[in-house]
PDB file of C-alpha atoms and ligand atoms in Angstrom:
ATOM      1  CA  MET A   1      -1.471  30.264  -5.668  1.00 96.00           C
ATOM      2  CA  GLU A   2       1.744  30.032  -3.643  1.00 97.00           C
ATOM      3  CA  ILE A   3       4.190  27.141  -5.030  1.00 98.00           C
ATOM      4  CA  THR A   4       6.582  26.595  -2.703  1.00 98.00           C
ATOM      5  CA  LEU A   5       9.276  23.371  -2.588  1.00 98.00           C
ATOM      6  CA  VAL A   6       9.991  20.943   0.404  1.00 98.00           C
ATOM      7  CA  GLN A   7      12.003  18.075   0.481  1.00 98.00           C
ATOM      8  CA  GLY A   8      10.749  15.186   2.472  1.00 98.00           C
ATOM      9  CA  ASP A   9       7.790  12.769   2.653  1.00 98.00           C
ATOM     10  CA  ILE A  10       4.407  13.580   1.757  1.00 98.00           C
ATOM     11  CA  THR A  11       2.816  11.031   3.899  1.00 98.00           C
ATOM     12  CA  GLU A  12       4.488  13.467   6.809  1.00 98.00           C
ATOM     13  CA  GLU A  13       2.557  16.571   5.635  1.00 97.00           C
ATOM     14  CA  ARG A  14       0.094  19.500   7.099  1.00 96.00           C
ATOM     15  CA  ALA A  15      -1.142  20.338   3.607  1.00 98.00           C
ATOM     16  CA  ASP A  16      -5.196  20.236   4.069  1.00 98.00           C
ATOM     17  CA  ALA A  17      -4.679  17.349   1.583  1.00 98.00           C
ATOM     18  CA  ILE A  18      -1.913  15.960  -0.204  1.00 98.00           C
ATOM     19  CA  VAL A  19      -1.852  14.288  -3.621  1.00 99.00           C
ATOM     20  CA  ASN A  20      -1.462   9.952  -3.855  1.00 98.00           C
ATOM     21  CA  ALA A  21       0.660   8.720  -7.409  1.00 98.00           C
ATOM     22  CA  ALA A  22      -1.892   6.248  -7.042  1.00 98.00           C
ATOM     23  CA  ASN A  23      -2.451   2.932 -10.195  1.00 97.00           C
ATOM     24  CA  SER A  24      -5.999   2.657 -11.609  1.00 98.00           C
ATOM     25  CA  SER A  25      -6.875  -0.131  -9.597  1.00 98.00           C
ATOM     26  CA  LEU A  26      -6.638   2.310  -6.340  1.00 98.00           C
ATOM     27  CA  LEU A  27      -5.881  -1.006  -4.387  1.00 95.00           C
ATOM     28  CA  GLY A  28      -2.982   0.328  -3.299  1.00 88.00           C
ATOM     29  CA  GLY A  29       1.222   0.210  -5.186  1.00 91.00           C
ATOM     30  CA  GLY A  30       4.310   1.505  -3.981  1.00 94.00           C
ATOM     31  CA  GLY A  31       6.558   3.683  -3.810  1.00 97.00           C
ATOM     32  CA  VAL A  32       4.236   6.841  -2.275  1.00 98.00           C
ATOM     33  CA  ASP A  33       0.569   5.120  -2.755  1.00 98.00           C
ATOM     34  CA  GLY A  34       2.544   2.466  -0.858  1.00 98.00           C
ATOM     35  CA  ALA A  35       3.304   4.582   1.234  1.00 98.00           C
ATOM     36  CA  ILE A  36       0.209   6.448   2.110  1.00 98.00           C
ATOM     37  CA  HIS A  37      -1.780   3.644   2.688  1.00 98.00           C
ATOM     38  CA  ARG A  38       0.448   2.217   5.517  1.00 98.00           C
ATOM     39  CA  ARG A  39       0.740   5.804   7.313  1.00 98.00           C
ATOM     40  CA  GLY A  40      -2.786   6.018   7.349  1.00 98.00           C
ATOM     41  CA  GLY A  41      -4.556   3.009   7.677  1.00 97.00           C
ATOM     42  CA  PRO A  42      -7.075   0.441   6.435  1.00 97.00           C
ATOM     43  CA  GLU A  43      -9.799   3.494   6.024  1.00 98.00           C
ATOM     44  CA  ILE A  44      -8.579   5.115   2.955  1.00 98.00           C
ATOM     45  CA  LEU A  45      -8.316   1.307   0.826  1.00 98.00           C
ATOM     46  CA  GLN A  46     -12.047   1.440   2.414  1.00 98.00           C
ATOM     47  CA  GLU A  47     -13.387   4.316   0.736  1.00 98.00           C
ATOM     48  CA  CYS A  48     -10.820   3.293  -2.612  1.00 98.00           C
ATOM     49  CA  ARG A  49     -12.819  -0.430  -2.693  1.00 98.00           C
ATOM     50  CA  ALA A  50     -16.231   1.987  -2.682  1.00 98.00           C
ATOM     51  CA  LEU A  51     -15.711   4.065  -5.379  1.00 98.00           C
ATOM     52  CA  ARG A  52     -14.705   1.318  -7.592  1.00 98.00           C
ATOM     53  CA  ALA A  53     -17.661  -0.635  -6.312  1.00 98.00           C
ATOM     54  CA  SER A  54     -19.733   2.683  -7.322  1.00 97.00           C
ATOM     55  CA  ARG A  55     -18.570   5.596  -9.557  1.00 97.00           C
ATOM     56  CA  TYR A  56     -15.269   3.525 -10.932  1.00 98.00           C
ATOM     57  CA  GLU A  57     -16.064   0.640 -11.620  1.00 97.00           C
ATOM     58  CA  LYS A  58     -13.307  -0.009 -14.474  1.00 97.00           C
ATOM     59  CA  GLY A  59     -10.805   1.821 -13.226  1.00 98.00           C
ATOM     60  CA  LEU A  60     -10.052   5.519 -11.815  1.00 98.00           C
ATOM     61  CA  PRO A  61      -9.166   6.329 -16.132  1.00 98.00           C
ATOM     62  CA  THR A  62      -5.843   8.055 -16.087  1.00 98.00           C
ATOM     63  CA  GLY A  63      -5.486  11.807 -15.854  1.00 98.00           C
ATOM     64  CA  GLN A  64      -8.322  12.063 -13.330  1.00 98.00           C
ATOM     65  CA  ALA A  65      -8.877  12.439  -9.925  1.00 98.00           C
ATOM     66  CA  VAL A  66     -11.082  11.724  -7.040  1.00 98.00           C
ATOM     67  CA  ALA A  67     -10.631  12.716  -3.085  1.00 98.00           C
ATOM     68  CA  THR A  68     -10.586  10.123   0.362  1.00 98.00           C
ATOM     69  CA  THR A  69     -10.288  11.167   3.174  1.00 98.00           C
ATOM     70  CA  ALA A  70      -6.803  10.598   5.067  1.00 98.00           C
ATOM     71  CA  GLY A  71      -7.157   8.241   7.631  1.00 98.00           C
ATOM     72  CA  ARG A  72      -4.749   7.925   9.835  1.00 98.00           C
ATOM     73  CA  LEU A  73      -2.160  11.342   8.504  1.00 98.00           C
ATOM     74  CA  PRO A  74      -2.102  15.095   9.567  1.00 98.00           C
ATOM     75  CA  ALA A  75      -4.165  16.008   6.042  1.00 98.00           C
ATOM     76  CA  ARG A  76      -7.700  16.303   5.918  1.00 98.00           C
ATOM     77  CA  TRP A  77      -7.911  14.629   2.349  1.00 98.00           C
ATOM     78  CA  VAL A  78      -6.073  11.323  -0.407  1.00 98.00           C
ATOM     79  CA  ILE A  79      -6.511  13.217  -3.677  1.00 99.00           C
ATOM     80  CA  HIS A  80      -6.126  10.034  -5.706  1.00 98.00           C
ATOM     81  CA  THR A  81      -4.739  11.054  -9.450  1.00 98.00           C
ATOM     82  CA  VAL A  82      -3.366   7.720 -11.794  1.00 98.00           C
ATOM     83  CA  GLY A  83      -0.370   9.717 -14.063  1.00 98.00           C
ATOM     84  CA  PRO A  84       1.057   8.386 -17.209  1.00 98.00           C
ATOM     85  CA  VAL A  85       3.454   5.845 -17.705  1.00 98.00           C
ATOM     86  CA  TYR A  86       6.343   7.756 -19.820  1.00 98.00           C
ATOM     87  CA  ALA A  87       6.360   6.243 -22.978  1.00 97.00           C
ATOM     88  CA  ARG A  88       9.245   7.795 -25.387  1.00 95.00           C
ATOM     89  CA  SER A  89       6.384   6.904 -28.805  1.00 97.00           C
ATOM     90  CA  GLU A  90       4.145   8.557 -27.654  1.00 97.00           C
ATOM     91  CA  ASP A  91       3.616  12.466 -26.169  1.00 98.00           C
ATOM     92  CA  ARG A  92       1.570  11.940 -22.506  1.00 98.00           C
ATOM     93  CA  SER A  93       2.113  15.704 -21.205  1.00 98.00           C
ATOM     94  CA  HIS A  94      -1.552  16.572 -21.271  1.00 98.00           C
ATOM     95  CA  LEU A  95      -2.351  13.605 -19.669  1.00 98.00           C
ATOM     96  CA  LEU A  96       0.576  14.826 -16.282  1.00 98.00           C
ATOM     97  CA  ALA A  97      -1.192  17.793 -16.725  1.00 98.00           C
ATOM     98  CA  SER A  98      -4.743  16.326 -16.701  1.00 98.00           C
ATOM     99  CA  CYS A  99      -3.182  14.973 -12.779  1.00 99.00           C
ATOM    100  CA  TYR A 100      -2.202  19.095 -11.475  1.00 99.00           C
ATOM    101  CA  THR A 101      -5.399  20.283 -13.035  1.00 98.00           C
ATOM    102  CA  GLU A 102      -7.924  17.109 -11.674  1.00 98.00           C
ATOM    103  CA  SER A 103      -6.272  17.661  -8.237  1.00 99.00           C
ATOM    104  CA  LEU A 104      -6.628  20.705  -7.810  1.00 98.00           C
ATOM    105  CA  LYS A 105     -10.506  21.448  -9.105  1.00 98.00           C
ATOM    106  CA  VAL A 106     -11.273  17.902  -6.945  1.00 98.00           C
ATOM    107  CA  ALA A 107      -9.255  20.226  -3.583  1.00 98.00           C
ATOM    108  CA  ASP A 108     -11.173  23.688  -4.689  1.00 98.00           C
ATOM    109  CA  GLY A 109     -14.745  20.632  -4.247  1.00 98.00           C
ATOM    110  CA  LEU A 110     -13.708  20.315  -0.973  1.00 98.00           C
ATOM    111  CA  GLY A 111     -12.521  23.392  -0.040  1.00 98.00           C
ATOM    112  CA  ALA A 112      -9.156  22.848   0.824  1.00 98.00           C
ATOM    113  CA  LYS A 113      -6.563  25.593   0.418  1.00 98.00           C
ATOM    114  CA  VAL A 114      -3.098  23.856   0.496  1.00 98.00           C
ATOM    115  CA  VAL A 115      -2.515  21.004  -0.702  1.00 99.00           C
ATOM    116  CA  ALA A 116       0.620  19.021  -1.530  1.00 98.00           C
ATOM    117  CA  PHE A 117       2.132  17.430  -4.531  1.00 99.00           C
ATOM    118  CA  PRO A 118       5.051  14.649  -5.091  1.00 98.00           C
ATOM    119  CA  ALA A 119       6.074  14.054  -8.280  1.00 98.00           C
ATOM    120  CA  ILE A 120       3.515  12.468 -10.492  1.00 98.00           C
ATOM    121  CA  SER A 121       5.162   9.838 -12.478  1.00 98.00           C
ATOM    122  CA  ALA A 122       8.614  10.457 -11.824  1.00 98.00           C
ATOM    123  CA  GLY A 123       8.851   6.691  -9.801  1.00 98.00           C
ATOM    124  CA  VAL A 124       7.686   2.981 -11.221  1.00 97.00           C
ATOM    125  CA  TYR A 125       5.845   5.476 -14.410  1.00 98.00           C
ATOM    126  CA  GLY A 126       9.446   6.212 -15.297  1.00 98.00           C
ATOM    127  CA  TRP A 127       8.932   9.835 -16.173  1.00 98.00           C
ATOM    128  CA  PRO A 128      12.755  12.193 -16.910  1.00 98.00           C
ATOM    129  CA  MET A 129      11.601  14.044 -13.446  1.00 98.00           C
ATOM    130  CA  ASP A 130      13.000  16.971 -15.123  1.00 98.00           C
ATOM    131  CA  ASP A 131      10.565  16.943 -17.739  1.00 98.00           C
ATOM    132  CA  ALA A 132       7.883  16.009 -14.531  1.00 98.00           C
ATOM    133  CA  ALA A 133       8.830  18.872 -13.075  1.00 98.00           C
ATOM    134  CA  ARG A 134       8.287  21.370 -16.079  1.00 98.00           C
ATOM    135  CA  ILE A 135       4.796  20.004 -16.843  1.00 98.00           C
ATOM    136  CA  ALA A 136       3.851  19.855 -12.575  1.00 98.00           C
ATOM    137  CA  LEU A 137       4.883  23.461 -12.187  1.00 98.00           C
ATOM    138  CA  SER A 138       3.994  24.616 -15.542  1.00 98.00           C
ATOM    139  CA  THR A 139       0.566  23.816 -14.970  1.00 98.00           C
ATOM    140  CA  VAL A 140       0.009  24.944 -11.625  1.00 98.00           C
ATOM    141  CA  ARG A 141       1.346  27.468 -12.395  1.00 97.00           C
ATOM    142  CA  GLU A 142      -1.477  28.292 -14.712  1.00 97.00           C
ATOM    143  CA  SER A 143      -3.805  26.883 -12.493  1.00 97.00           C
ATOM    144  CA  SER A 144      -6.773  29.774 -11.244  1.00 96.00           C
ATOM    145  CA  ALA A 145      -7.273  27.272  -8.307  1.00 98.00           C
ATOM    146  CA  GLN A 146      -9.030  29.093  -5.321  1.00 98.00           C
ATOM    147  CA  VAL A 147      -6.041  26.691  -3.477  1.00 98.00           C
ATOM    148  CA  THR A 148      -3.947  29.008  -1.666  1.00 98.00           C
ATOM    149  CA  GLU A 149      -0.391  27.002  -1.884  1.00 98.00           C
ATOM    150  CA  ALA A 150       0.569  24.251  -4.616  1.00 98.00           C
ATOM    151  CA  ARG A 151       3.801  22.249  -2.282  1.00 98.00           C
ATOM    152  CA  PHE A 152       6.140  20.267  -3.686  1.00 98.00           C
ATOM    153  CA  VAL A 153       7.127  17.661  -1.838  1.00 98.00           C
ATOM    154  CA  LEU A 154      10.200  16.600  -2.730  1.00 98.00           C
ATOM    155  CA  PHE A 155      11.522  12.637  -2.032  1.00 97.00           C
ATOM    156  CA  GLY A 156      15.220  12.736  -1.844  1.00 96.00           C
ATOM    157  CA  ALA A 157      18.007  15.903  -2.582  1.00 98.00           C
ATOM    158  CA  GLU A 158      18.068  15.216  -6.275  1.00 98.00           C
ATOM    159  CA  ALA A 159      14.388  15.342  -6.769  1.00 98.00           C
ATOM    160  CA  TYR A 160      14.439  18.691  -4.302  1.00 98.00           C
ATOM    161  CA  ALA A 161      16.959  19.962  -6.927  1.00 98.00           C
ATOM    162  CA  VAL A 162      15.797  19.369 -10.304  1.00 98.00           C
ATOM    163  CA  PHE A 163      11.723  21.396  -9.419  1.00 98.00           C
ATOM    164  CA  GLU A 164      14.555  24.092  -7.396  1.00 98.00           C
ATOM    165  CA  GLU A 165      15.986  24.281 -11.395  1.00 98.00           C
ATOM    166  CA  GLU A 166      12.964  24.570 -13.481  1.00 98.00           C
ATOM    167  CA  LEU A 167      10.997  26.744 -10.954  1.00 98.00           C
ATOM    168  CA  ARG A 168      13.700  28.809 -11.514  1.00 98.00           C
ATOM    169  CA  ARG A 169      13.688  28.477 -14.859  1.00 97.00           C
ATOM    170  CA  LEU A 170       9.672  28.946 -15.344  1.00 95.00           C
ATOM    171  CA  ASP A 171      10.052  32.175 -13.042  1.00 91.00           C
ATOM    172  CA  ALA A 172      12.896  33.631 -15.255  1.00 88.00           C
TER     173      ALA A 172
HETATM  174  P1  ADP B 201       4.373   6.980 -10.404  1.00 66.44           P
HETATM  175  O1  ADP B 201       3.401   5.298 -10.540  1.00 66.44           O
HETATM  176  O2  ADP B 201       4.001   7.716 -10.396  1.00 66.44           O
HETATM  177  O3  ADP B 201       5.139   7.253 -11.076  1.00 66.44           O
HETATM  178  P2  ADP B 201       5.697   6.172  -7.504  1.00 66.44           P
HETATM  179  O4  ADP B 201       4.653   6.731  -6.594  1.00 66.44           O
HETATM  180  O5  ADP B 201       6.520   5.688  -8.012  1.00 66.44           O
HETATM  181  O6  ADP B 201       4.471   6.850  -8.719  1.00 66.44           O
HETATM  182  O7  ADP B 201       6.982   8.289  -7.820  1.00 66.44           O
HETATM  183  C1  ADP B 201       6.383   9.013  -7.700  1.00 66.44           C
HETATM  184  C2  ADP B 201       7.832  10.078  -7.226  1.00 66.44           C
HETATM  185  O8  ADP B 201       7.484  10.365  -5.201  1.00 66.44           O
HETATM  186  C3  ADP B 201       8.794   9.652  -7.239  1.00 66.44           C
HETATM  187  O9  ADP B 201       9.826  10.811  -7.753  1.00 66.44           O
HETATM  188  C4  ADP B 201       8.851   9.213  -6.093  1.00 66.44           C
HETATM  189  O10 ADP B 201      10.470   8.789  -5.773  1.00 66.44           O
HETATM  190  C5  ADP B 201       8.769   9.766  -4.873  1.00 66.44           C
HETATM  191  N1  ADP B 201       8.327   9.227  -3.925  1.00 66.44           N
HETATM  192  C6  ADP B 201       8.177   8.119  -3.030  1.00 66.44           C
HETATM  193  N2  ADP B 201       7.965   7.705  -2.051  1.00 66.44           N
HETATM  194  C7  ADP B 201       7.047   9.443  -1.617  1.00 66.44           C
HETATM  195  C8  ADP B 201       6.427   9.858  -1.049  1.00 66.44           C
HETATM  196  N3  ADP B 201       6.924   8.946   0.636  1.00 66.44           N
HETATM  197  N4  ADP B 201       6.945  11.575  -0.263  1.00 66.44           N
HETATM  198  C9  ADP B 201       6.899  12.085  -1.486  1.00 66.44           C
HETATM  199  N5  ADP B 201       7.272  11.557  -1.967  1.00 66.44           N
HETATM  200  C10 ADP B 201       7.467   9.437  -2.316  1.00 66.44           C
END
């Protein structure tokens, strides 16, 4: 699997699937989640509501992933995953890593080859960007999924620079 980094807005990505840093309710939120629902239109929320009424009555658990249509977005699917809220008192790294492995598993199930990821948990959920980048990149690097490209779409120059540095470190 090739790892690529770009700076930009994930809602504009022409990938097979884009990953949403959702919350457990699946009913929308701020950050990437808000942007995806805003730009993707009501079809995505409709499928999320159906998921809440069937497989995920209590919401999507942290570290798991599920796909819906991408509505009006250029991507074909949105893979929703719920990152852990950062906590100093407890190591939740395995849950953050799980977001990436589970999303890639869902992508494989769909036959998606190019998958775009945001920096899950590194926004409202408070995860320090360098640590979030290290976990994201090392998890994807170790994956044996059939996805051919994992593209990290970083919002802003600072996030991009942090991912670039962590990728360099990983490859060193
Ligand atoms: P979380 O709740 O998992 O922390 P957020 O959406 O708050 O999720 O933030 C995750 C990361 O996504 C942050 O680094 C944030 O700056 C970034 N982000 C916000 N909007 C977009 C977007 N449209 N495209 C790509 N990344 C985005």
